[in-house]
Amino acid sequence: MSAHPILPNRVRSFLFEQLDIRGAWVQLGPAWCEMTAGRNYPEPVYTLLGQLAAVTTLIAANLKQPGRLTFQLRGDGEVSLLVMDCDEQLRLRGMARAIPELSDGSLKALLGEGAMTLTLDTADMRQPYQSHVPLQGETLAEVFEHYLAQSEQLPTRLWLAADQGRAAGLFLQALPGAHERDADGWNRLQILADTVRPDELLELGAIKLIERLFPEEDVRVYDPRPVTYHCPYDPDKIYSMLRSVGQTECETILAEQGEIRVHDEICNHEYVLDSAMVEALFALNDAP
């Protein structure tokens, strides 16, 4: 079996100029692989988390100012948590919690009963905006279609695909006035886009995909934007957390275990502190 081609990490927006309908396409390769390196998720989790990475990137690409968009999907099923966040520079990170052995199944079968939380934090906000909605839909694409239709009051469709090495997505949204421009335009584009196959989403570039799906339409395609995986080591965050725990508790852990280990779950980083490091941490904290 031949290897999959190395995909770029990029988003491209496009506009059906005669229809007042906009779209966007994303394809993730190396960034997706970096995010999941060493995670050893079951295959259904790669699919769900990859689809979440694709749709989060598509939505974050519309951020107009510095900020961070985070989606959390929590459920009572075998997959208990999916988290993905992305900032206006399209720097992406995410993780999942699931039992080690699980079989493929529908979104509801995997997540069970649950809800989605959106958190939006921008520079001009006193505190982050949060929205909680139930998981409505048979697929992750349907969950986000429902959410976007409610929050933006605009008809929206999504097509998502992912596997262990790749993630991709296609987004269409009818702008205000689209029906007046062409009463059949929105339905026509949905019917055409519904013919897309997962392998086409994962393998075709934006231009080829648009030509394949919408050969008769007048489409303006904008320059691509790069997407990166961004989850650097941040020891200051760990030190601050340990200071809040307190020196007595830290020394108790050291006495029992000989070291303190902190696992940063979203970035999959391990921080290890020995007694000398903990002593220095609190000596620095006590300095005048």
GROMACS .gro file of C-alpha atoms in nm:
model
  288
    1MET     CA    1   0.000   0.000   0.000
    2SER     CA    2   0.144   0.337  -0.098
    3ALA     CA    3   0.202   0.601   0.166
    4HIS     CA    4  -0.027   0.899   0.193
    5PRO     CA    5   0.111   1.219   0.039
    6ILE     CA    6   0.250   1.473   0.284
    7LEU     CA    7  -0.020   1.734   0.323
    8PRO     CA    8   0.032   2.101   0.380
    9ASN     CA    9  -0.117   2.270   0.683
   10ARG     CA   10  -0.333   2.542   0.536
   11VAL     CA   11  -0.671   2.708   0.512
   12ARG     CA   12  -0.816   2.868   0.200
   13SER     CA   13  -1.128   3.084   0.191
   14PHE     CA   14  -1.336   3.127  -0.123
   15LEU     CA   15  -1.647   3.311  -0.238
   16PHE     CA   16  -1.918   3.227  -0.491
   17GLU     CA   17  -1.939   3.581  -0.621
   18GLN     CA   18  -2.270   3.547  -0.805
   19LEU     CA   19  -2.440   3.374  -0.513
   20ASP     CA   20  -2.331   3.555  -0.194
   21ILE     CA   21  -2.219   3.220  -0.051
   22ARG     CA   22  -1.881   3.183   0.113
   23GLY     CA   23  -1.669   2.878   0.176
   24ALA     CA   24  -1.346   2.760   0.331
   25TRP     CA   25  -1.125   2.455   0.303
   26VAL     CA   26  -0.866   2.319   0.544
   27GLN     CA   27  -0.615   2.039   0.519
   28LEU     CA   28  -0.385   1.934   0.804
   29GLY     CA   29  -0.095   1.693   0.777
   30PRO     CA   30   0.224   1.750   0.980
   31ALA     CA   31   0.051   1.976   1.234
   32TRP     CA   32  -0.209   1.705   1.301
   33CYS     CA   33   0.061   1.439   1.334
   34GLU     CA   34   0.259   1.659   1.577
   35MET     CA   35  -0.049   1.707   1.791
   36THR     CA   36  -0.117   1.335   1.822
   37ALA     CA   37   0.244   1.210   1.841
   38GLY     CA   38   0.282   0.962   2.126
   39ARG     CA   39  -0.089   0.970   2.214
   40ASN     CA   40  -0.177   0.619   2.090
   41TYR     CA   41  -0.546   0.696   2.059
   42PRO     CA   42  -0.790   0.432   1.933
   43GLU     CA   43  -0.879   0.484   1.567
   44PRO     CA   44  -1.227   0.632   1.633
   45VAL     CA   45  -1.065   0.899   1.852
   46TYR     CA   46  -0.827   1.003   1.573
   47THR     CA   47  -1.131   1.045   1.351
   48LEU     CA   48  -1.329   1.255   1.598
   49LEU     CA   49  -1.038   1.467   1.721
   50GLY     CA   50  -0.912   1.524   1.366
   51GLN     CA   51  -1.255   1.639   1.255
   52LEU     CA   52  -1.265   1.873   1.555
   53ALA     CA   53  -0.921   2.009   1.460
   54ALA     CA   54  -1.043   2.079   1.106
   55VAL     CA   55  -1.366   2.257   1.205
   56THR     CA   56  -1.199   2.457   1.483
   57THR     CA   57  -0.940   2.583   1.235
   58LEU     CA   58  -1.211   2.677   0.985
   59ILE     CA   59  -1.399   2.880   1.247
   60ALA     CA   60  -1.086   3.037   1.398
   61ALA     CA   61  -0.982   3.155   1.052
   62ASN     CA   62  -1.265   3.411   1.084
   63LEU     CA   63  -1.124   3.571   1.402
   64LYS     CA   64  -1.072   3.938   1.321
   65GLN     CA   65  -0.855   4.031   1.620
   66PRO     CA   66  -0.604   3.863   1.853
   67GLY     CA   67  -0.779   3.593   2.050
   68ARG     CA   68  -0.828   3.224   2.117
   69LEU     CA   69  -1.120   2.999   2.034
   70THR     CA   70  -1.167   2.678   2.234
   71PHE     CA   71  -1.418   2.398   2.188
   72GLN     CA   72  -1.476   2.132   2.454
   73LEU     CA   73  -1.704   1.834   2.392
   74ARG     CA   74  -1.782   1.640   2.709
   75GLY     CA   75  -1.986   1.323   2.732
   76ASP     CA   76  -2.060   1.024   2.954
   77GLY     CA   77  -1.952   0.769   2.692
   78GLU     CA   78  -1.628   0.590   2.614
   79VAL     CA   79  -1.490   0.918   2.476
   80SER     CA   80  -1.535   1.154   2.771
   81LEU     CA   81  -1.359   1.466   2.643
   82LEU     CA   82  -1.246   1.631   2.321
   83VAL     CA   83  -1.066   1.968   2.339
   84MET     CA   84  -0.937   2.186   2.057
   85ASP     CA   85  -0.827   2.546   2.056
   86CYS     CA   86  -0.685   2.778   1.793
   87ASP     CA   87  -0.581   3.143   1.793
   88GLU     CA   88  -0.604   3.411   1.523
   89GLN     CA   89  -0.260   3.308   1.394
   90LEU     CA   90  -0.403   2.958   1.335
   91ARG     CA   91  -0.185   2.801   1.602
   92LEU     CA   92  -0.365   2.483   1.700
   93ARG     CA   93  -0.358   2.241   1.993
   94GLY     CA   94  -0.589   1.974   2.132
   95MET     CA   95  -0.637   1.641   2.306
   96ALA     CA   96  -0.889   1.369   2.387
   97ARG     CA   97  -0.975   1.144   2.679
   98ALA     CA   98  -1.107   0.798   2.602
   99ILE     CA   99  -1.085   0.441   2.724
  100PRO     CA  100  -0.789   0.254   2.566
  101GLU     CA  101  -1.001  -0.004   2.385
  102LEU     CA  102  -1.313   0.110   2.205
  103SER     CA  103  -1.491   0.006   1.891
  104ASP     CA  104  -1.600   0.236   1.612
  105GLY     CA  105  -1.945   0.381   1.642
  106SER     CA  106  -2.162   0.684   1.592
  107LEU     CA  107  -2.089   1.013   1.765
  108LYS     CA  108  -2.364   0.943   2.018
  109ALA     CA  109  -2.239   0.591   2.078
  110LEU     CA  110  -1.886   0.721   2.151
  111LEU     CA  111  -1.964   1.038   2.347
  112GLY     CA  112  -2.298   0.942   2.496
  113GLU     CA  113  -2.503   1.223   2.643
  114GLY     CA  114  -2.305   1.542   2.651
  115ALA     CA  115  -2.260   1.906   2.566
  116MET     CA  116  -2.027   2.139   2.379
  117THR     CA  117  -1.871   2.448   2.533
  118LEU     CA  118  -1.732   2.730   2.323
  119THR     CA  119  -1.490   2.972   2.490
  120LEU     CA  120  -1.381   3.286   2.308
  121ASP     CA  121  -1.113   3.505   2.462
  122THR     CA  122  -1.003   3.820   2.279
  123ALA     CA  123  -0.784   4.113   2.379
  124ASP     CA  124  -1.076   4.353   2.428
  125MET     CA  125  -1.279   4.123   2.656
  126ARG     CA  126  -1.285   4.170   3.032
  127GLN     CA  127  -1.355   3.801   3.068
  128PRO     CA  128  -1.388   3.520   2.812
  129TYR     CA  129  -1.725   3.459   2.646
  130GLN     CA  130  -1.869   3.110   2.697
  131SER     CA  131  -2.157   2.930   2.532
  132HIS     CA  132  -2.292   2.586   2.630
  133VAL     CA  133  -2.506   2.381   2.393
  134PRO     CA  134  -2.621   2.017   2.392
  135LEU     CA  135  -2.470   1.784   2.135
  136GLN     CA  136  -2.734   1.778   1.862
  137GLY     CA  137  -2.656   1.574   1.552
  138GLU     CA  138  -2.551   1.230   1.435
  139THR     CA  139  -2.203   1.345   1.329
  140LEU     CA  140  -1.954   1.609   1.442
  141ALA     CA  141  -2.031   1.802   1.123
  142GLU     CA  142  -2.402   1.807   1.212
  143VAL     CA  143  -2.327   1.924   1.568
  144PHE     CA  144  -2.136   2.224   1.434
  145GLU     CA  145  -2.386   2.292   1.156
  146HIS     CA  146  -2.658   2.319   1.418
  147TYR     CA  147  -2.442   2.533   1.646
  148LEU     CA  148  -2.337   2.776   1.371
  149ALA     CA  149  -2.690   2.805   1.232
  150GLN     CA  150  -2.811   2.901   1.581
  151SER     CA  151  -2.524   3.132   1.677
  152GLU     CA  152  -2.473   3.309   1.344
  153GLN     CA  153  -2.829   3.282   1.212
  154LEU     CA  154  -2.692   3.177   0.872
  155PRO     CA  155  -2.743   2.844   0.691
  156THR     CA  156  -2.417   2.648   0.722
  157ARG     CA  157  -2.289   2.310   0.600
  158LEU     CA  158  -1.974   2.117   0.686
  159TRP     CA  159  -1.798   1.811   0.545
  160LEU     CA  160  -1.520   1.666   0.763
  161ALA     CA  161  -1.274   1.379   0.733
  162ALA     CA  162  -0.979   1.256   0.939
  163ASP     CA  163  -0.759   0.959   1.007
  164GLN     CA  164  -0.439   0.901   1.202
  165GLY     CA  165  -0.225   1.107   0.962
  166ARG     CA  166  -0.459   1.363   0.807
  167ALA     CA  167  -0.753   1.591   0.880
  168ALA     CA  168  -0.956   1.804   0.641
  169GLY     CA  169  -1.278   1.999   0.612
  170LEU     CA  170  -1.502   2.194   0.379
  171PHE     CA  171  -1.731   2.476   0.496
  172LEU     CA  172  -2.015   2.654   0.314
  173GLN     CA  173  -2.230   2.936   0.446
  174ALA     CA  174  -2.507   3.138   0.283
  175LEU     CA  175  -2.463   3.510   0.348
  176PRO     CA  176  -2.757   3.747   0.404
  177GLY     CA  177  -2.921   3.812   0.069
  178ALA     CA  178  -2.803   3.489  -0.093
  179HIS     CA  179  -3.162   3.380  -0.161
  180GLU     CA  180  -3.233   3.706  -0.343
  181ARG     CA  181  -2.924   3.664  -0.562
  182ASP     CA  182  -3.019   3.309  -0.665
  183ALA     CA  183  -3.316   3.131  -0.508
  184ASP     CA  184  -3.172   2.789  -0.598
  185GLY     CA  185  -2.804   2.868  -0.532
  186TRP     CA  186  -2.777   2.738  -0.176
  187ASN     CA  187  -2.959   2.413  -0.251
  188ARG     CA  188  -2.755   2.360  -0.567
  189LEU     CA  189  -2.421   2.400  -0.388
  190GLN     CA  190  -2.527   2.166  -0.107
  191ILE     CA  191  -2.624   1.894  -0.355
  192LEU     CA  192  -2.291   1.932  -0.535
  193ALA     CA  193  -2.086   1.935  -0.214
  194ASP     CA  194  -2.270   1.628  -0.081
  195THR     CA  195  -2.096   1.427  -0.354
  196VAL     CA  196  -1.754   1.483  -0.194
  197ARG     CA  197  -1.580   1.170  -0.068
  198PRO     CA  198  -1.360   1.157   0.245
  199ASP     CA  199  -1.057   1.063   0.036
  200GLU     CA  200  -1.111   1.371  -0.182
  201LEU     CA  201  -1.122   1.596   0.123
  202LEU     CA  202  -0.804   1.441   0.254
  203GLU     CA  203  -0.607   1.431  -0.070
  204LEU     CA  204  -0.719   1.702  -0.314
  205GLY     CA  205  -0.594   2.059  -0.291
  206ALA     CA  206  -0.843   2.342  -0.260
  207ILE     CA  207  -0.841   2.442  -0.629
  208LYS     CA  208  -0.883   2.086  -0.753
  209LEU     CA  209  -1.159   2.018  -0.501
  210ILE     CA  210  -1.351   2.331  -0.600
  211GLU     CA  211  -1.312   2.247  -0.971
  212ARG     CA  212  -1.431   1.892  -0.902
  213LEU     CA  213  -1.737   1.994  -0.699
  214PHE     CA  214  -1.841   2.326  -0.854
  215PRO     CA  215  -1.723   2.325  -1.218
  216GLU     CA  216  -1.997   2.562  -1.340
  217GLU     CA  217  -1.974   2.820  -1.060
  218ASP     CA  218  -1.784   3.150  -1.052
  219VAL     CA  219  -1.552   3.115  -0.751
  220ARG     CA  220  -1.299   3.361  -0.614
  221VAL     CA  221  -1.030   3.174  -0.418
  222TYR     CA  222  -0.817   3.365  -0.169
  223ASP     CA  223  -0.454   3.306  -0.076
  224PRO     CA  224  -0.388   3.017   0.163
  225ARG     CA  225  -0.301   3.074   0.528
  226PRO     CA  226  -0.063   2.841   0.714
  227VAL     CA  227  -0.173   2.641   1.019
  228THR     CA  228   0.074   2.525   1.284
  229TYR     CA  229   0.068   2.305   1.589
  230HIS     CA  230   0.175   2.524   1.883
  231CYS     CA  231   0.211   2.376   2.230
  232PRO     CA  232   0.555   2.472   2.368
  233TYR     CA  233   0.692   2.376   2.707
  234ASP     CA  234   0.577   2.626   2.968
  235PRO     CA  235   0.753   2.552   3.298
  236ASP     CA  236   0.642   2.885   3.450
  237LYS     CA  237   0.282   2.761   3.435
  238ILE     CA  238   0.381   2.447   3.627
  239TYR     CA  239   0.587   2.641   3.882
  240SER     CA  240   0.295   2.875   3.946
  241MET     CA  241   0.062   2.580   3.997
  242LEU     CA  242   0.302   2.416   4.244
  243ARG     CA  243   0.340   2.741   4.440
  244SER     CA  244  -0.038   2.754   4.471
  245VAL     CA  245  -0.036   2.395   4.603
  246GLY     CA  246   0.211   2.504   4.872
  247GLN     CA  247   0.551   2.400   4.998
  248THR     CA  248   0.421   2.157   5.261
  249GLU     CA  249   0.219   1.957   5.009
  250CYS     CA  250   0.508   1.954   4.761
  251GLU     CA  251   0.750   1.830   5.028
  252THR     CA  252   0.502   1.556   5.124
  253ILE     CA  253   0.491   1.437   4.761
  254LEU     CA  254   0.874   1.444   4.746
  255ALA     CA  255   0.900   1.239   5.066
  256GLU     CA  256   0.661   0.977   4.928
  257GLN     CA  257   0.777   0.961   4.566
  258GLY     CA  258   1.124   1.115   4.553
  259GLU     CA  259   1.019   1.360   4.282
  260ILE     CA  260   0.720   1.555   4.156
  261ARG     CA  261   0.582   1.465   3.814
  262VAL     CA  262   0.328   1.691   3.642
  263HIS     CA  263   0.170   1.589   3.313
  264ASP     CA  264   0.040   1.869   3.090
  265GLU     CA  265  -0.242   1.677   2.927
  266ILE     CA  266  -0.329   1.913   2.642
  267CYS     CA  267   0.035   1.941   2.525
  268ASN     CA  268   0.142   1.591   2.634
  269HIS     CA  269   0.449   1.730   2.813
  270GLU     CA  270   0.596   1.580   3.130
  271TYR     CA  271   0.758   1.802   3.393
  272VAL     CA  272   0.980   1.638   3.660
  273LEU     CA  273   1.109   1.827   3.965
  274ASP     CA  274   1.353   1.690   4.221
  275SER     CA  275   1.399   1.815   4.576
  276ALA     CA  276   1.661   2.073   4.480
  277MET     CA  277   1.432   2.222   4.215
  278VAL     CA  278   1.140   2.239   4.458
  279GLU     CA  279   1.360   2.399   4.725
  280ALA     CA  280   1.478   2.659   4.473
  281LEU     CA  281   1.121   2.718   4.358
  282PHE     CA  282   1.001   2.813   4.706
  283ALA     CA  283   1.324   2.994   4.799
  284LEU     CA  284   1.262   3.215   4.495
  285ASN     CA  285   0.903   3.258   4.606
  286ASP     CA  286   1.014   3.366   4.959
  287ALA     CA  287   1.280   3.608   4.839
  288PRO     CA  288   1.214   3.971   4.939
   0.00000   0.00000   0.00000
